[in-house]
Amino acid sequence: MAKKDNVRAGQVVGDVDAFVSAPVHSPVSGTVKDIALRSHPVLGRTMAVIIDTDPADATEKSPCAGQFGADFDHSAYSVEQICEAVRQAGIVGMGGAGFPTRVKIEPNPRLPKRTLIINGCECEPFITCDYRIMLEWTYQIIAGVKLACKASGCSRVVIGIEDNKPAAIETMCKALEACRGCEHIEVAPVQTKYPQGGERQLINSLLKRTVPTGGIPPMIGICVLNVATCAAIAEAVVTGAPLTHRVVTVTGEAISKPGNYYVPVGMQVADLIDHAGGLTETAAKVILGGPMMGLAIADLSTPITKTSGAVTVLTKEAIYKAKYEKRQTPCIRCGRCLDVCPENLNPTKIAHAVKNNLLDVAADYYMSACIECGCCSYVCPANIELTGYIKTGKLLVARAKQKVPE
Ligand code: SF4
Ligand code: SF4
C-alpha cells in the first residue's frame, strides 16, 4: 500500500503474519492520501492509512441482519471454513478487548473449550449498542453463536444478559425457541451491576468459576464472545464481508442527538459527533468509550476502532463540579478500594508503588491483573485517582518492554 493507490471498500490495508493478529480493511473506496502517524485511542499514536473517499462511489454499507432467520443452518460450514472466514474478515473482540476472534474460537487440543459464554452485558453505564443489536439483529447474533459454538467445539452455550434489559432477554428467548437445534443454548439473566460485562466477572456470575489471576478463560475450558462479535462472525462466514463497520453509542448530556449509529471503522470522532447533531455549548470533555473506562481525547480526528463501543460527551457543569468536589486528600486507610475491586487487588498499594516509580513492587501486587474498571477511584473518599496511577504504571511497563510507542 502506497500513496495515491486506489482502494476498494473491503480491501485489506494492513496485515501481519503474527498468529495473534487480525487484518484491517478499508470501509470505503477511494485513494490513499497518506500513510502516517495518527492519534489512536489506546496507543496514543500509531501508523494509519488515510483514505480520501471516492465521491463517485458513495455506496453506503447497510447491516445484513435481514439475511438471517430462524432457519439458519450452520451445518453447511466446516470448522476450517468458519475459522478462516473469521481470520480473513479481521474480526476481533468488539466488547473492548480487541483480541483476535479466530485465535479465541479455533480448536486448541492443549486447551479444549467446553462452554461458550456470550456476553450480552454492556461493558459500562450509558452504553446501549449491544442492547440495540440484541433487539434488532437477534437472528444474526444467534447464527454467529451457532457458528462460534461449532468452531470452538463447545457443547454448552450461555448467553448472559443483565436483568435491566427484559426486552432483550425476551427477544433472545423467543428467537431461540423458534430456531431448531438450539437446545444447548440458554439465556441467563444476571444482576445489573458494574463491571458485570468484564469476562472474568461474567464467568463468575454465570458459572461460579474463577479464572486464575494472570490466566485466560480457555484455561478453565471457557470461551467468551461479545454479542457484536457474534454478529460479525455470522456476516463474515455467510456473506464473506470483512469487519468494516460497527454500532457505536453516542451519548452524554452534551450531544445534540444521542443514539446508536452504524458507522465505518476509521471514521473520525469529529465526523460522528457532527452526524449526531454536534456538541451543545455546555460540552467540556469527549470520551472514547464509557464514563468509567473510556479515555478522554484531545484530538477529535481520533478514529473509531473495531473496539469503540461509545463516544460519551460530558458537560462543563459535570466536569467543573467534579473537579471542585474531587480535591485529593491523603489516604485514610479506609479499605474501600480493596472492598470494591472485582479482581481482589490492593489498589492503594499499587498506586503508591507507581507514584514512587517502584514498578517491580507494583508488579508484585499484580498490577497487570487490573481490568481498569475505575471502581477504586470512584469509591475513594480521598479522591485519589487510583486507576489513573495503575493505568500509567501499566503503560510504563509496556513502554519499557517496547510494546507501545513513546
Ligand atoms: S481499576 Fe481499581 S477496582 Fe478496578 S480492577 Fe483495577 S485496581 Fe481493581
Ligand atoms: S479508598 Fe482511598 S482512602 Fe480508602 S484506602 Fe483506598 S486509597 Fe485510601
mmCIF file of N, CA and C in Angstrom, residues 277-402:
data_model
loop_
_atom_site.group_PDB
_atom_site.id
_atom_site.type_symbol
_atom_site.label_atom_id
_atom_site.label_comp_id
_atom_site.label_asym_id
_atom_site.label_seq_id
_atom_site.Cartn_x
_atom_site.Cartn_y
_atom_site.Cartn_z
ATOM 1 N N GLY A 277 -25.555 15.526 15.343
ATOM 2 C CA GLY A 277 -26.121 16.852 15.628
ATOM 3 C C GLY A 277 -25.139 17.827 16.246
ATOM 4 N N GLY A 278 -23.914 17.384 16.509
ATOM 5 C CA GLY A 278 -22.899 18.279 17.064
ATOM 6 C C GLY A 278 -22.971 18.384 18.577
ATOM 7 N N LEU A 279 -21.968 19.099 19.112
ATOM 8 C CA LEU A 279 -21.878 19.272 20.562
ATOM 9 C C LEU A 279 -22.772 20.433 20.992
ATOM 10 N N THR A 280 -23.276 20.371 22.214
ATOM 11 C CA THR A 280 -24.004 21.520 22.746
ATOM 12 C C THR A 280 -22.975 22.498 23.328
ATOM 13 N N GLU A 281 -23.435 23.701 23.671
ATOM 14 C CA GLU A 281 -22.500 24.724 24.188
ATOM 15 C C GLU A 281 -21.866 24.314 25.506
ATOM 16 N N THR A 282 -22.518 23.387 26.200
ATOM 17 C CA THR A 282 -22.020 23.006 27.528
ATOM 18 C C THR A 282 -20.994 21.873 27.473
ATOM 19 N N ALA A 283 -20.665 21.412 26.264
ATOM 20 C CA ALA A 283 -19.733 20.278 26.147
ATOM 21 C C ALA A 283 -18.351 20.649 26.676
ATOM 22 N N ALA A 284 -17.737 19.728 27.442
ATOM 23 C CA ALA A 284 -16.415 20.019 28.009
ATOM 24 C C ALA A 284 -15.427 18.881 27.796
ATOM 25 N N LYS A 285 -15.936 17.669 27.694
ATOM 26 C CA LYS A 285 -14.997 16.539 27.581
ATOM 27 C C LYS A 285 -15.584 15.465 26.663
ATOM 28 N N VAL A 286 -14.770 15.016 25.712
ATOM 29 C CA VAL A 286 -15.190 13.920 24.827
ATOM 30 C C VAL A 286 -14.405 12.681 25.229
ATOM 31 N N ILE A 287 -15.147 11.606 25.497
ATOM 32 C CA ILE A 287 -14.518 10.356 25.938
ATOM 33 C C ILE A 287 -14.791 9.283 24.900
ATOM 34 N N LEU A 288 -13.756 8.605 24.455
ATOM 35 C CA LEU A 288 -13.955 7.460 23.569
ATOM 36 C C LEU A 288 -14.142 6.243 24.468
ATOM 37 N N GLY A 289 -15.387 5.786 24.548
ATOM 38 C CA GLY A 289 -15.746 4.733 25.498
ATOM 39 C C GLY A 289 -16.771 5.287 26.470
ATOM 40 N N GLY A 290 -16.958 4.570 27.569
ATOM 41 C CA GLY A 290 -17.937 4.999 28.561
ATOM 42 C C GLY A 290 -17.312 5.861 29.647
ATOM 43 N N PRO A 291 -18.127 6.303 30.609
ATOM 44 C CA PRO A 291 -17.622 7.217 31.638
ATOM 45 C C PRO A 291 -16.648 6.582 32.617
ATOM 46 N N MET A 292 -16.653 5.254 32.764
ATOM 47 C CA MET A 292 -15.779 4.614 33.748
ATOM 48 C C MET A 292 -14.419 4.213 33.163
ATOM 49 N N MET A 293 -14.434 3.607 31.991
ATOM 50 C CA MET A 293 -13.188 3.066 31.435
ATOM 51 C C MET A 293 -12.723 3.793 30.180
ATOM 52 N N GLY A 294 -13.559 4.687 29.669
ATOM 53 C CA GLY A 294 -13.210 5.370 28.423
ATOM 54 C C GLY A 294 -12.029 6.305 28.606
ATOM 55 N N LEU A 295 -11.468 6.723 27.472
ATOM 56 C CA LEU A 295 -10.309 7.618 27.508
ATOM 57 C C LEU A 295 -10.702 8.973 26.941
ATOM 58 N N ALA A 296 -10.437 10.035 27.717
ATOM 59 C CA ALA A 296 -10.711 11.386 27.213
ATOM 60 C C ALA A 296 -9.779 11.653 26.044
ATOM 61 N N ILE A 297 -10.320 12.239 24.977
ATOM 62 C CA ILE A 297 -9.463 12.503 23.814
ATOM 63 C C ILE A 297 -9.392 14.009 23.558
ATOM 64 N N ALA A 298 -8.178 14.468 23.251
ATOM 65 C CA ALA A 298 -7.970 15.885 22.977
ATOM 66 C C ALA A 298 -8.097 16.149 21.482
ATOM 67 N N ASP A 299 -7.879 15.092 20.680
ATOM 68 C CA ASP A 299 -7.853 15.237 19.230
ATOM 69 C C ASP A 299 -9.080 14.539 18.634
ATOM 70 N N LEU A 300 -10.013 15.343 18.110
ATOM 71 C CA LEU A 300 -11.255 14.740 17.602
ATOM 72 C C LEU A 300 -11.066 14.069 16.240
ATOM 73 N N SER A 301 -9.830 14.096 15.716
ATOM 74 C CA SER A 301 -9.593 13.326 14.483
ATOM 75 C C SER A 301 -9.262 11.870 14.835
ATOM 76 N N THR A 302 -9.249 11.552 16.125
ATOM 77 C CA THR A 302 -9.041 10.159 16.557
ATOM 78 C C THR A 302 -10.107 9.273 15.902
ATOM 79 N N PRO A 303 -9.699 8.114 15.366
ATOM 80 C CA PRO A 303 -10.687 7.280 14.668
ATOM 81 C C PRO A 303 -11.475 6.349 15.593
ATOM 82 N N ILE A 304 -12.664 6.019 15.136
ATOM 83 C CA ILE A 304 -13.428 4.916 15.733
ATOM 84 C C ILE A 304 -12.686 3.633 15.353
ATOM 85 N N THR A 305 -12.483 2.753 16.322
ATOM 86 C CA THR A 305 -11.822 1.483 16.016
ATOM 87 C C THR A 305 -12.845 0.342 16.127
ATOM 88 N N LYS A 306 -12.376 -0.870 15.859
ATOM 89 C CA LYS A 306 -13.277 -2.029 15.935
ATOM 90 C C LYS A 306 -13.798 -2.249 17.352
ATOM 91 N N THR A 307 -13.074 -1.699 18.347
ATOM 92 C CA THR A 307 -13.484 -1.923 19.745
ATOM 93 C C THR A 307 -14.191 -0.707 20.351
ATOM 94 N N SER A 308 -14.428 0.344 19.563
ATOM 95 C CA SER A 308 -15.052 1.558 20.125
ATOM 96 C C SER A 308 -16.560 1.367 20.226
ATOM 97 N N GLY A 309 -17.045 1.144 21.447
ATOM 98 C CA GLY A 309 -18.486 0.943 21.620
ATOM 99 C C GLY A 309 -19.238 2.231 21.865
ATOM 100 N N ALA A 310 -18.514 3.304 22.228
ATOM 101 C CA ALA A 310 -19.239 4.531 22.580
ATOM 102 C C ALA A 310 -18.373 5.772 22.463
ATOM 103 N N VAL A 311 -19.065 6.880 22.244
ATOM 104 C CA VAL A 311 -18.466 8.212 22.394
ATOM 105 C C VAL A 311 -19.339 8.920 23.421
ATOM 106 N N THR A 312 -18.748 9.344 24.536
ATOM 107 C CA THR A 312 -19.504 9.975 25.613
ATOM 108 C C THR A 312 -19.056 11.428 25.736
ATOM 109 N N VAL A 313 -20.013 12.341 25.738
ATOM 110 C CA VAL A 313 -19.659 13.758 25.849
ATOM 111 C C VAL A 313 -20.230 14.319 27.145
ATOM 112 N N LEU A 314 -19.336 14.786 28.002
ATOM 113 C CA LEU A 314 -19.765 15.303 29.306
ATOM 114 C C LEU A 314 -19.871 16.827 29.275
ATOM 115 N N THR A 315 -20.712 17.361 30.137
ATOM 116 C CA THR A 315 -20.937 18.811 30.166
ATOM 117 C C THR A 315 -19.892 19.523 31.019
ATOM 118 N N LYS A 316 -19.774 20.836 30.792
ATOM 119 C CA LYS A 316 -18.892 21.667 31.610
ATOM 120 C C LYS A 316 -19.305 21.540 33.055
ATOM 121 N N GLU A 317 -20.609 21.578 33.278
ATOM 122 C CA GLU A 317 -21.118 21.549 34.652
ATOM 123 C C GLU A 317 -20.635 20.285 35.384
ATOM 124 N N ALA A 318 -20.790 19.145 34.720
ATOM 125 C CA ALA A 318 -20.386 17.873 35.345
ATOM 126 C C ALA A 318 -18.888 17.854 35.632
ATOM 127 N N ILE A 319 -18.093 18.352 34.678
ATOM 128 C CA ILE A 319 -16.634 18.327 34.846
ATOM 129 C C ILE A 319 -16.216 19.275 35.968
ATOM 130 N N TYR A 320 -16.719 20.539 35.920
ATOM 131 C CA TYR A 320 -16.260 21.524 36.898
ATOM 132 C C TYR A 320 -16.727 21.168 38.294
ATOM 133 N N LYS A 321 -17.949 20.611 38.374
ATOM 134 C CA LYS A 321 -18.453 20.202 39.689
ATOM 135 C C LYS A 321 -17.560 19.072 40.241
ATOM 136 N N ALA A 322 -17.259 18.141 39.381
ATOM 137 C CA ALA A 322 -16.420 17.017 39.814
ATOM 138 C C ALA A 322 -15.033 17.510 40.225
ATOM 139 N N LYS A 323 -14.489 18.462 39.434
ATOM 140 C CA LYS A 323 -13.150 18.974 39.741
ATOM 141 C C LYS A 323 -13.145 19.662 41.097
ATOM 142 N N TYR A 324 -14.202 20.465 41.331
ATOM 143 C CA TYR A 324 -14.257 21.217 42.577
ATOM 144 C C TYR A 324 -14.408 20.270 43.764
ATOM 145 N N GLU A 325 -15.313 19.301 43.560
ATOM 146 C CA GLU A 325 -15.589 18.391 44.680
ATOM 147 C C GLU A 325 -14.495 17.351 44.875
ATOM 148 N N LYS A 326 -13.728 17.099 43.831
ATOM 149 C CA LYS A 326 -12.772 15.993 43.925
ATOM 150 C C LYS A 326 -11.352 16.475 44.203
ATOM 151 N N ARG A 327 -11.178 17.288 45.219
ATOM 152 C CA ARG A 327 -9.830 17.692 45.587
ATOM 153 C C ARG A 327 -9.184 16.530 46.345
ATOM 154 N N GLN A 328 -7.989 16.135 45.895
ATOM 155 C CA GLN A 328 -7.360 14.957 46.503
ATOM 156 C C GLN A 328 -6.832 15.240 47.908
ATOM 157 N N THR A 329 -7.053 14.307 48.817
ATOM 158 C CA THR A 329 -6.549 14.418 50.187
ATOM 159 C C THR A 329 -5.783 13.128 50.498
ATOM 160 N N PRO A 330 -5.045 13.078 51.607
ATOM 161 C CA PRO A 330 -4.277 11.854 51.889
ATOM 162 C C PRO A 330 -5.174 10.640 52.134
ATOM 163 N N CYS A 331 -4.624 9.463 51.823
ATOM 164 C CA CYS A 331 -5.332 8.195 52.049
ATOM 165 C C CYS A 331 -5.647 8.037 53.542
ATOM 166 N N ILE A 332 -6.883 7.671 53.839
ATOM 167 C CA ILE A 332 -7.265 7.498 55.250
ATOM 168 C C ILE A 332 -7.317 6.010 55.646
ATOM 169 N N ARG A 333 -6.794 5.153 54.754
ATOM 170 C CA ARG A 333 -6.717 3.710 55.049
ATOM 171 C C ARG A 333 -8.086 3.098 55.359
ATOM 172 N N CYS A 334 -9.098 3.543 54.609
ATOM 173 C CA CYS A 334 -10.450 3.036 54.892
ATOM 174 C C CYS A 334 -10.669 1.645 54.302
ATOM 175 N N GLY A 335 -9.898 1.297 53.270
ATOM 176 C CA GLY A 335 -10.021 -0.028 52.666
ATOM 177 C C GLY A 335 -11.158 -0.179 51.670
ATOM 178 N N ARG A 336 -11.864 0.933 51.364
ATOM 179 C CA ARG A 336 -12.984 0.794 50.419
ATOM 180 C C ARG A 336 -12.516 0.353 49.034
ATOM 181 N N CYS A 337 -11.337 0.815 48.643
ATOM 182 C CA CYS A 337 -10.844 0.443 47.305
ATOM 183 C C CYS A 337 -10.594 -1.072 47.223
ATOM 184 N N LEU A 338 -10.186 -1.665 48.331
ATOM 185 C CA LEU A 338 -9.967 -3.121 48.353
ATOM 186 C C LEU A 338 -11.306 -3.858 48.299
ATOM 187 N N ASP A 339 -12.276 -3.338 49.056
ATOM 188 C CA ASP A 339 -13.589 -3.997 49.106
ATOM 189 C C ASP A 339 -14.243 -4.063 47.733
ATOM 190 N N VAL A 340 -14.061 -2.982 46.962
ATOM 191 C CA VAL A 340 -14.822 -2.865 45.719
ATOM 192 C C VAL A 340 -14.115 -3.503 44.519
ATOM 193 N N CYS A 341 -12.827 -3.775 44.655
ATOM 194 C CA CYS A 341 -12.072 -4.254 43.479
ATOM 195 C C CYS A 341 -12.575 -5.629 43.024
ATOM 196 N N PRO A 342 -13.077 -5.747 41.791
ATOM 197 C CA PRO A 342 -13.588 -7.044 41.325
ATOM 198 C C PRO A 342 -12.489 -8.082 41.135
ATOM 199 N N GLU A 343 -11.242 -7.641 41.119
ATOM 200 C CA GLU A 343 -10.122 -8.573 40.943
ATOM 201 C C GLU A 343 -9.401 -8.850 42.253
ATOM 202 N N ASN A 344 -9.971 -8.383 43.361
ATOM 203 C CA ASN A 344 -9.391 -8.601 44.692
ATOM 204 C C ASN A 344 -7.951 -8.095 44.809
ATOM 205 N N LEU A 345 -7.698 -6.951 44.181
ATOM 206 C CA LEU A 345 -6.361 -6.360 44.255
ATOM 207 C C LEU A 345 -6.290 -5.356 45.402
ATOM 208 N N ASN A 346 -5.087 -4.838 45.626
ATOM 209 C CA ASN A 346 -4.893 -3.791 46.626
ATOM 210 C C ASN A 346 -4.546 -2.503 45.871
ATOM 211 N N PRO A 347 -5.556 -1.765 45.403
ATOM 212 C CA PRO A 347 -5.297 -0.609 44.528
ATOM 213 C C PRO A 347 -4.405 0.444 45.176
ATOM 214 N N THR A 348 -4.574 0.666 46.472
ATOM 215 C CA THR A 348 -3.787 1.732 47.104
ATOM 216 C C THR A 348 -2.301 1.380 47.122
ATOM 217 N N LYS A 349 -1.968 0.124 47.349
ATOM 218 C CA LYS A 349 -0.556 -0.292 47.340
ATOM 219 C C LYS A 349 0.038 -0.151 45.928
ATOM 220 N N ILE A 350 -0.745 -0.557 44.931
ATOM 221 C CA ILE A 350 -0.232 -0.488 43.549
ATOM 222 C C ILE A 350 -0.011 0.979 43.166
ATOM 223 N N ALA A 351 -1.019 1.809 43.449
ATOM 224 C CA ALA A 351 -0.913 3.231 43.084
ATOM 225 C C ALA A 351 0.275 3.873 43.794
ATOM 226 N N HIS A 352 0.456 3.541 45.058
ATOM 227 C CA HIS A 352 1.567 4.109 45.829
ATOM 228 C C HIS A 352 2.908 3.702 45.199
ATOM 229 N N ALA A 353 3.000 2.434 44.791
ATOM 230 C CA ALA A 353 4.238 1.953 44.163
ATOM 231 C C ALA A 353 4.499 2.686 42.846
ATOM 232 N N VAL A 354 3.448 2.868 42.032
ATOM 233 C CA VAL A 354 3.631 3.554 40.742
ATOM 234 C C VAL A 354 4.048 5.003 40.986
ATOM 235 N N LYS A 355 3.402 5.640 41.954
ATOM 236 C CA LYS A 355 3.708 7.042 42.262
ATOM 237 C C LYS A 355 5.188 7.199 42.624
ATOM 238 N N ASN A 356 5.744 6.174 43.266
ATOM 239 C CA ASN A 356 7.150 6.229 43.681
ATOM 240 C C ASN A 356 8.079 5.518 42.703
ATOM 241 N N ASN A 357 7.538 5.297 41.487
ATOM 242 C CA ASN A 357 8.327 4.681 40.413
ATOM 243 C C ASN A 357 8.893 3.306 40.799
ATOM 244 N N LEU A 358 8.156 2.574 41.602
ATOM 245 C CA LEU A 358 8.580 1.221 42.001
ATOM 246 C C LEU A 358 7.729 0.211 41.207
ATOM 247 N N LEU A 359 7.998 0.134 39.918
ATOM 248 C CA LEU A 359 7.150 -0.698 39.055
ATOM 249 C C LEU A 359 7.266 -2.183 39.391
ATOM 250 N N ASP A 360 8.442 -2.601 39.886
ATOM 251 C CA ASP A 360 8.573 -4.013 40.257
ATOM 252 C C ASP A 360 7.698 -4.336 41.478
ATOM 253 N N VAL A 361 7.573 -3.369 42.388
ATOM 254 C CA VAL A 361 6.696 -3.583 43.547
ATOM 255 C C VAL A 361 5.237 -3.628 43.075
ATOM 256 N N ALA A 362 4.894 -2.707 42.169
ATOM 257 C CA ALA A 362 3.522 -2.707 41.622
ATOM 258 C C ALA A 362 3.217 -4.050 40.958
ATOM 259 N N ALA A 363 4.217 -4.593 40.250
ATOM 260 C CA ALA A 363 4.029 -5.896 39.584
ATOM 261 C C ALA A 363 3.813 -6.992 40.624
ATOM 262 N N ASP A 364 4.530 -6.900 41.744
ATOM 263 C CA ASP A 364 4.363 -7.902 42.812
ATOM 264 C C ASP A 364 2.943 -7.874 43.395
ATOM 265 N N TYR A 365 2.307 -6.703 43.283
ATOM 266 C CA TYR A 365 0.916 -6.588 43.750
ATOM 267 C C TYR A 365 -0.080 -6.884 42.606
ATOM 268 N N TYR A 366 0.384 -7.548 41.567
ATOM 269 C CA TYR A 366 -0.452 -7.980 40.436
ATOM 270 C C TYR A 366 -1.081 -6.807 39.684
ATOM 271 N N MET A 367 -0.303 -5.760 39.434
ATOM 272 C CA MET A 367 -0.825 -4.620 38.681
ATOM 273 C C MET A 367 -1.404 -5.052 37.337
ATOM 274 N N SER A 368 -0.760 -6.034 36.700
ATOM 275 C CA SER A 368 -1.213 -6.442 35.361
ATOM 276 C C SER A 368 -2.602 -7.076 35.387
ATOM 277 N N ALA A 369 -3.057 -7.517 36.572
ATOM 278 C CA ALA A 369 -4.387 -8.146 36.647
ATOM 279 C C ALA A 369 -5.501 -7.112 36.730
ATOM 280 N N CYS A 370 -5.156 -5.845 36.894
ATOM 281 C CA CYS A 370 -6.183 -4.790 36.986
ATOM 282 C C CYS A 370 -6.932 -4.692 35.659
ATOM 283 N N ILE A 371 -8.248 -4.658 35.711
ATOM 284 C CA ILE A 371 -9.042 -4.553 34.479
ATOM 285 C C ILE A 371 -9.422 -3.099 34.191
ATOM 286 N N GLU A 372 -8.877 -2.172 34.963
ATOM 287 C CA GLU A 372 -9.062 -0.734 34.749
ATOM 288 C C GLU A 372 -10.526 -0.328 34.792
ATOM 289 N N CYS A 373 -11.277 -0.946 35.695
ATOM 290 C CA CYS A 373 -12.717 -0.673 35.751
ATOM 291 C C CYS A 373 -13.033 0.680 36.371
ATOM 292 N N GLY A 374 -12.122 1.226 37.145
ATOM 293 C CA GLY A 374 -12.345 2.557 37.735
ATOM 294 C C GLY A 374 -13.103 2.536 39.056
ATOM 295 N N CYS A 375 -13.497 1.364 39.531
ATOM 296 C CA CYS A 375 -14.307 1.293 40.759
ATOM 297 C C CYS A 375 -13.543 1.847 41.967
ATOM 298 N N CYS A 376 -12.240 1.570 42.054
ATOM 299 C CA CYS A 376 -11.476 2.030 43.230
ATOM 300 C C CYS A 376 -11.434 3.549 43.279
ATOM 301 N N SER A 377 -11.197 4.200 42.134
ATOM 302 C CA SER A 377 -11.182 5.664 42.110
ATOM 303 C C SER A 377 -12.564 6.204 42.463
ATOM 304 N N TYR A 378 -13.586 5.542 41.980
ATOM 305 C CA TYR A 378 -14.960 6.012 42.161
ATOM 306 C C TYR A 378 -15.347 6.055 43.643
ATOM 307 N N VAL A 379 -14.902 5.038 44.399
ATOM 308 C CA VAL A 379 -15.346 4.980 45.802
ATOM 309 C C VAL A 379 -14.384 5.679 46.766
ATOM 310 N N CYS A 380 -13.211 6.054 46.308
ATOM 311 C CA CYS A 380 -12.206 6.577 47.246
ATOM 312 C C CYS A 380 -12.656 7.904 47.862
ATOM 313 N N PRO A 381 -12.832 7.959 49.178
ATOM 314 C CA PRO A 381 -13.278 9.209 49.799
ATOM 315 C C PRO A 381 -12.199 10.290 49.786
ATOM 316 N N ALA A 382 -10.944 9.865 49.545
ATOM 317 C CA ALA A 382 -9.854 10.846 49.477
ATOM 318 C C ALA A 382 -9.644 11.339 48.037
ATOM 319 N N ASN A 383 -10.507 10.882 47.122
ATOM 320 C CA ASN A 383 -10.454 11.294 45.714
ATOM 321 C C ASN A 383 -9.087 11.038 45.068
ATOM 322 N N ILE A 384 -8.467 9.937 45.424
ATOM 323 C CA ILE A 384 -7.182 9.582 44.818
ATOM 324 C C ILE A 384 -7.458 8.867 43.492
ATOM 325 N N GLU A 385 -6.811 9.316 42.448
ATOM 326 C CA GLU A 385 -7.028 8.748 41.104
ATOM 327 C C GLU A 385 -6.270 7.421 40.977
ATOM 328 N N LEU A 386 -6.747 6.431 41.744
ATOM 329 C CA LEU A 386 -6.038 5.152 41.804
ATOM 330 C C LEU A 386 -5.916 4.509 40.420
ATOM 331 N N THR A 387 -7.024 4.500 39.690
ATOM 332 C CA THR A 387 -6.998 3.854 38.365
ATOM 333 C C THR A 387 -6.025 4.566 37.437
ATOM 334 N N GLY A 388 -5.969 5.886 37.537
ATOM 335 C CA GLY A 388 -5.036 6.652 36.706
ATOM 336 C C GLY A 388 -3.602 6.240 36.975
ATOM 337 N N TYR A 389 -3.262 6.095 38.255
ATOM 338 C CA TYR A 389 -1.896 5.660 38.599
ATOM 339 C C TYR A 389 -1.629 4.266 38.030
ATOM 340 N N ILE A 390 -2.624 3.371 38.159
ATOM 341 C CA ILE A 390 -2.416 1.988 37.711
ATOM 342 C C ILE A 390 -2.280 1.923 36.184
ATOM 343 N N LYS A 391 -3.132 2.689 35.492
ATOM 344 C CA LYS A 391 -3.017 2.726 34.024
ATOM 345 C C LYS A 391 -1.645 3.247 33.620
ATOM 346 N N THR A 392 -1.186 4.298 34.305
ATOM 347 C CA THR A 392 0.133 4.863 33.999
ATOM 348 C C THR A 392 1.217 3.817 34.238
ATOM 349 N N GLY A 393 1.096 3.095 35.347
ATOM 350 C CA GLY A 393 2.083 2.055 35.653
ATOM 351 C C GLY A 393 2.119 0.994 34.566
ATOM 352 N N LYS A 394 0.945 0.580 34.090
ATOM 353 C CA LYS A 394 0.912 -0.453 33.047
ATOM 354 C C LYS A 394 1.526 0.067 31.747
ATOM 355 N N LEU A 395 1.247 1.329 31.454
ATOM 356 C CA LEU A 395 1.804 1.933 30.241
ATOM 357 C C LEU A 395 3.327 2.015 30.333
ATOM 358 N N LEU A 396 3.843 2.393 31.517
ATOM 359 C CA LEU A 396 5.299 2.488 31.689
ATOM 360 C C LEU A 396 5.949 1.115 31.520
ATOM 361 N N VAL A 397 5.292 0.074 32.049
ATOM 362 C CA VAL A 397 5.827 -1.283 31.898
ATOM 363 C C VAL A 397 5.826 -1.675 30.417
ATOM 364 N N ALA A 398 4.701 -1.375 29.713
ATOM 365 C CA ALA A 398 4.623 -1.715 28.278
ATOM 366 C C ALA A 398 5.690 -0.969 27.494
ATOM 367 N N ARG A 399 5.914 0.306 27.848
ATOM 368 C CA ARG A 399 6.944 1.079 27.135
ATOM 369 C C ARG A 399 8.328 0.502 27.400
ATOM 370 N N ALA A 400 8.549 0.086 28.649
ATOM 371 C CA ALA A 400 9.857 -0.500 28.972
ATOM 372 C C ALA A 400 10.081 -1.772 28.157
ATOM 373 N N LYS A 401 8.987 -2.477 27.858
ATOM 374 C CA LYS A 401 9.105 -3.691 27.035
ATOM 375 C C LYS A 401 8.978 -3.366 25.559
ATOM 376 N N GLN A 402 8.878 -2.066 25.263
ATOM 377 C CA GLN A 402 8.750 -1.559 23.884
ATOM 378 C C GLN A 402 7.548 -2.103 23.157
#
